[in-house]
CSV table of C-alpha atoms in Angstrom, one decimal:
chain,number,residue,atom,x,y,z
A,19,UNK,CA,56.5,70.0,-21.0
A,20,UNK,CA,55.7,69.0,-17.4
A,21,UNK,CA,52.1,70.0,-17.8
A,22,UNK,CA,51.9,67.7,-20.6
A,23,UNK,CA,53.2,64.8,-18.8
A,24,UNK,CA,50.9,65.5,-15.8
A,25,UNK,CA,48.1,65.7,-18.1
A,26,UNK,CA,49.1,62.4,-19.9
A,27,UNK,CA,49.3,60.7,-16.5
A,28,UNK,CA,46.1,62.1,-15.5
A,29,UNK,CA,44.3,60.9,-18.6
A,30,UNK,CA,45.8,57.4,-18.2
A,31,UNK,CA,44.5,57.3,-14.6
A,32,UNK,CA,41.0,58.5,-15.8
A,33,UNK,CA,40.9,55.5,-18.3
A,34,UNK,CA,42.1,53.1,-16.0
A,35,UNK,CA,39.1,53.8,-13.8
A,36,UNK,CA,36.5,54.6,-16.5
A,37,UNK,CA,37.7,53.0,-19.6
A,38,UNK,CA,38.4,49.3,-20.6
A,39,UNK,CA,41.8,48.8,-18.6
A,40,UNK,CA,39.8,49.0,-15.4
A,41,UNK,CA,38.1,45.8,-16.4
A,42,UNK,CA,40.9,43.6,-17.5
A,43,UNK,CA,42.6,40.7,-15.8
A,44,UNK,CA,41.5,39.4,-12.4
A,45,UNK,CA,39.3,42.7,-11.7
A,46,UNK,CA,37.4,42.4,-15.2
A,47,UNK,CA,36.7,38.4,-14.4
A,48,UNK,CA,35.4,39.2,-11.0
A,49,UNK,CA,33.1,42.1,-12.4
A,50,UNK,CA,31.9,39.8,-15.3
A,51,UNK,CA,31.3,37.0,-13.1
A,52,UNK,CA,29.3,38.8,-10.3
A,53,UNK,CA,27.6,41.6,-12.2
A,54,UNK,CA,24.4,39.7,-12.8
A,55,UNK,CA,23.8,38.3,-9.1
A,56,UNK,CA,24.7,41.8,-7.7
A,57,UNK,CA,22.1,43.3,-10.0
A,58,UNK,CA,19.5,40.8,-9.0
A,59,UNK,CA,20.4,41.1,-5.3
A,60,UNK,CA,20.0,45.1,-5.6
A,61,UNK,CA,16.6,44.5,-7.3
A,62,UNK,CA,15.6,42.1,-4.4
A,63,UNK,CA,16.6,44.6,-1.8
A,64,UNK,CA,14.5,47.5,-3.4
A,65,UNK,CA,11.5,45.3,-3.7
A,66,UNK,CA,11.5,44.4,0.0
A,67,UNK,CA,12.7,47.8,1.4
A,68,UNK,CA,10.5,50.0,-0.6
A,69,UNK,CA,7.7,51.5,1.4
A,70,UNK,CA,8.2,49.4,4.7
A,71,UNK,CA,5.4,51.3,6.3
A,72,UNK,CA,2.6,49.5,4.3
A,73,UNK,CA,0.8,46.7,5.7
A,74,UNK,CA,-0.7,45.7,8.8
A,75,UNK,CA,1.1,45.8,12.4
A,76,UNK,CA,-0.6,43.3,14.6
A,77,UNK,CA,-0.5,39.7,15.6
A,78,UNK,CA,3.3,38.2,15.8
A,79,UNK,CA,4.4,41.4,14.4
A,80,UNK,CA,3.0,43.2,17.8
A,81,UNK,CA,4.1,40.2,20.0
A,82,UNK,CA,7.6,39.9,18.8
A,83,UNK,CA,8.1,43.7,18.7
A,84,UNK,CA,7.2,44.1,22.5
A,85,UNK,CA,9.2,41.2,23.6
A,86,UNK,CA,12.2,42.2,21.4
A,87,UNK,CA,11.9,45.8,23.0
A,88,UNK,CA,11.8,44.4,26.5
A,89,UNK,CA,15.1,42.6,25.6
A,90,UNK,CA,16.6,45.5,23.9
A,91,UNK,CA,15.6,48.4,26.2
A,92,UNK,CA,15.0,46.9,29.4
A,93,UNK,CA,17.4,43.8,29.4
A,94,UNK,CA,14.5,41.3,30.1
A,95,UNK,CA,15.1,37.5,29.9
A,96,UNK,CA,12.5,36.3,27.4
A,97,UNK,CA,12.4,32.6,27.6
A,98,UNK,CA,9.4,32.0,24.9
A,99,UNK,CA,8.7,33.4,21.6
A,100,UNK,CA,5.4,33.9,20.0
A,101,UNK,CA,2.5,31.3,20.5
A,102,UNK,CA,1.8,28.5,18.3
A,103,UNK,CA,-1.6,27.5,16.8
A,104,UNK,CA,-1.3,24.2,18.6
A,105,UNK,CA,-0.9,25.8,22.1
A,106,UNK,CA,2.6,25.7,22.4
A,107,UNK,CA,5.3,28.4,22.3
A,108,UNK,CA,8.0,29.2,19.7
A,109,UNK,CA,11.6,29.5,20.4
A,110,UNK,CA,12.6,33.0,21.8
A,111,UNK,CA,15.4,33.1,18.9
A,112,UNK,CA,13.4,35.5,16.8
A,113,UNK,CA,13.0,37.9,19.7
A,114,UNK,CA,16.4,38.1,20.5
A,115,UNK,CA,17.3,38.6,16.9
A,116,UNK,CA,14.6,41.4,16.6
A,117,UNK,CA,16.3,43.0,19.6
A,118,UNK,CA,19.2,44.0,17.5
A,119,UNK,CA,17.2,46.5,15.3
A,120,UNK,CA,15.0,47.6,18.3
A,121,UNK,CA,18.2,48.6,20.0
A,122,UNK,CA,19.1,51.1,17.5
A,123,UNK,CA,15.5,52.5,17.2
A,124,UNK,CA,11.8,52.1,18.2
A,125,UNK,CA,10.7,52.4,14.6
A,126,UNK,CA,9.1,49.0,13.5
A,127,UNK,CA,10.1,49.8,10.0
A,128,UNK,CA,13.6,49.1,11.1
A,129,UNK,CA,12.6,45.4,12.2
A,130,UNK,CA,11.0,44.9,8.7
A,131,UNK,CA,14.1,46.0,7.2
A,132,UNK,CA,16.1,43.7,9.2
A,133,UNK,CA,13.8,40.7,7.9
A,134,UNK,CA,14.1,42.1,4.4
A,135,UNK,CA,18.0,42.2,4.6
A,136,UNK,CA,18.4,38.7,6.0
A,137,UNK,CA,16.3,37.2,3.2
A,138,UNK,CA,18.3,39.2,0.7
A,139,UNK,CA,21.4,37.5,2.2
A,140,UNK,CA,19.5,34.1,2.0
A,141,UNK,CA,19.3,34.6,-1.6
A,142,UNK,CA,23.0,35.4,-2.1
A,143,UNK,CA,23.9,32.3,-0.1
A,144,UNK,CA,21.7,29.9,-2.2
A,145,UNK,CA,23.1,31.4,-5.3
A,146,UNK,CA,26.5,30.6,-4.0
A,147,UNK,CA,25.5,27.0,-3.4
A,148,UNK,CA,23.9,26.8,-6.7
A,149,UNK,CA,27.0,28.5,-8.6
A,150,UNK,CA,29.5,26.5,-6.7
A,151,UNK,CA,28.1,23.0,-6.7
A,152,UNK,CA,25.7,22.9,-9.5
A,153,UNK,CA,25.8,25.6,-12.4
A,154,UNK,CA,25.7,29.2,-12.6
A,155,UNK,CA,23.0,29.9,-15.2
A,156,UNK,CA,20.7,27.8,-13.1
A,157,UNK,CA,21.5,29.7,-9.9
A,158,UNK,CA,21.1,32.8,-11.4
A,159,UNK,CA,17.7,31.9,-12.6
A,160,UNK,CA,16.9,30.6,-9.1
A,161,UNK,CA,18.1,33.9,-7.6
A,162,UNK,CA,16.1,35.9,-9.9
A,163,UNK,CA,12.8,34.0,-9.1
A,164,UNK,CA,13.3,34.3,-5.4
A,165,UNK,CA,14.2,38.0,-6.0
A,166,UNK,CA,10.8,38.8,-7.7
A,167,UNK,CA,8.4,36.2,-6.4
A,168,UNK,CA,5.4,38.2,-5.1
A,169,UNK,CA,4.9,36.0,-1.9
A,170,UNK,CA,8.5,36.0,-1.3
A,171,UNK,CA,8.9,39.7,-1.5
A,172,UNK,CA,5.6,40.2,0.8
A,173,UNK,CA,6.4,37.6,3.3
A,174,UNK,CA,10.2,39.2,3.6
A,175,UNK,CA,8.8,42.4,4.7
A,176,UNK,CA,7.0,40.9,8.0
A,177,UNK,CA,8.1,41.0,11.4
A,178,UNK,CA,7.7,37.3,12.2
A,179,UNK,CA,9.7,34.4,13.4
A,180,UNK,CA,9.2,32.1,10.3
A,181,UNK,CA,10.6,34.6,7.9
A,182,UNK,CA,14.0,34.8,9.8
A,183,UNK,CA,14.6,31.1,9.1
A,184,UNK,CA,15.4,31.7,5.2
A,185,UNK,CA,19.1,32.6,5.9
A,186,UNK,CA,19.6,29.7,8.1
A,187,UNK,CA,18.2,27.3,5.9
A,188,UNK,CA,20.6,28.8,3.1
A,189,UNK,CA,23.6,28.3,5.4
A,190,UNK,CA,22.6,25.1,6.4
A,191,UNK,CA,22.5,23.9,2.8
A,192,UNK,CA,26.0,25.8,2.2
A,193,UNK,CA,27.8,24.5,5.3
A,194,UNK,CA,26.4,21.0,4.3
A,195,UNK,CA,27.9,21.2,1.0
A,196,UNK,CA,31.2,22.7,2.3
A,197,UNK,CA,31.6,19.7,5.0
A,198,UNK,CA,30.9,17.0,2.4
A,199,UNK,CA,32.3,18.3,-0.7
A,200,UNK,CA,35.0,20.4,0.4
A,201,UNK,CA,35.8,18.6,3.6
A,202,UNK,CA,35.7,21.7,5.5
A,203,UNK,CA,36.0,20.8,9.1
A,204,UNK,CA,34.4,24.1,10.4
A,205,UNK,CA,31.6,23.9,8.3
A,206,UNK,CA,30.6,20.4,9.6
A,207,UNK,CA,30.3,21.9,13.2
A,208,UNK,CA,28.3,24.7,11.7
A,209,UNK,CA,25.9,22.5,9.8
A,210,UNK,CA,23.9,21.3,12.9
A,211,UNK,CA,24.2,24.7,14.4
A,212,UNK,CA,22.5,26.4,11.1
A,213,UNK,CA,19.7,23.7,11.2
A,214,UNK,CA,19.0,24.2,15.0
A,215,UNK,CA,18.7,28.1,14.4
A,216,UNK,CA,16.5,27.5,11.3
A,217,UNK,CA,14.2,25.0,13.4
A,218,UNK,CA,13.7,27.6,16.3
A,219,UNK,CA,12.9,30.4,13.9
A,220,UNK,CA,10.0,27.7,13.1
A,221,UNK,CA,9.6,23.9,13.6
A,222,UNK,CA,8.7,22.9,10.3
A,223,UNK,CA,12.2,23.8,9.1
A,224,UNK,CA,13.6,20.6,10.6
A,225,UNK,CA,12.0,18.7,7.7
A,226,UNK,CA,15.2,19.8,5.4
A,227,UNK,CA,17.4,17.8,8.1
A,228,UNK,CA,17.3,14.7,5.4
A,229,UNK,CA,19.2,16.8,2.8
A,230,UNK,CA,22.5,15.7,4.8
A,231,UNK,CA,22.2,12.5,2.9
A,232,UNK,CA,21.8,14.5,-0.4
A,233,UNK,CA,25.3,16.1,0.6
A,234,UNK,CA,27.0,12.9,1.1
A,235,UNK,CA,25.7,11.4,-2.3
A,236,UNK,CA,26.9,14.9,-4.0
A,237,UNK,CA,30.2,14.3,-2.1
A,238,UNK,CA,30.4,10.8,-3.2
A,239,UNK,CA,29.8,11.7,-7.0
A,240,UNK,CA,32.2,14.5,-7.0
A,241,UNK,CA,35.0,12.3,-5.6
A,242,UNK,CA,34.4,9.1,-7.7
A,243,UNK,CA,34.4,11.6,-10.8
A,244,UNK,CA,37.7,13.2,-9.9
A,245,UNK,CA,40.6,12.8,-12.1
A,246,UNK,CA,42.5,9.7,-11.6
A,247,UNK,CA,39.6,7.9,-10.9
A,248,UNK,CA,39.8,8.4,-7.3
A,249,UNK,CA,37.0,6.7,-5.2
A,250,UNK,CA,37.9,8.3,-1.8
A,251,UNK,CA,34.6,9.7,-0.1
A,252,UNK,CA,34.0,12.4,2.2
A,253,UNK,CA,32.2,11.4,5.6
A,254,UNK,CA,28.8,13.5,6.0
A,255,UNK,CA,28.6,16.0,8.8
A,256,UNK,CA,27.3,14.6,12.0
């Protein structure tokens, strides 16, 4: 009799993990809500991490790698990044970021994987922005296009300062909406910091600075459309 009771409890536990009861309630809602974006992110990671040794290793790849190795292995103080085409120098932010994988291994494929994973994270953040503040189907479509776009995949596999900026651009948008629409004070402080980091990866990214006005307009539309006809607006981030 005891064996029958034990078998029944084991079968019940097995069903709760592998059967329908496991996907009910809050757990089931979470699974259904995030299944497709998780699948897209896995696809994006696979395309970017597959065969990282393919391609050239020269130019900015070599320059940034040498400087990052100096920081990671020799504790050097690097004050400039890779050279610009106009005769100036980029910020050394990318050098210090790439010092993270080079502190773990000398294999440049790890640095390429670092770029790839940051770009996958950027897709996840952009999806979060689209799903929360716009609509989930559009956010999924955008995430899928970013995940499989040939140029985006190829550029996400380089050791390059410009390719590191994607995640900071995405975080700039997220903190902007959180600060304006949700009124999150910490997000307002982080908002200009994300723009600074994105611009230090590559100066052309500073062109997204005017999107702060878009955040303010979105906040105004959300608050004026709130139940009860509230017209209270949320101040844009500084």
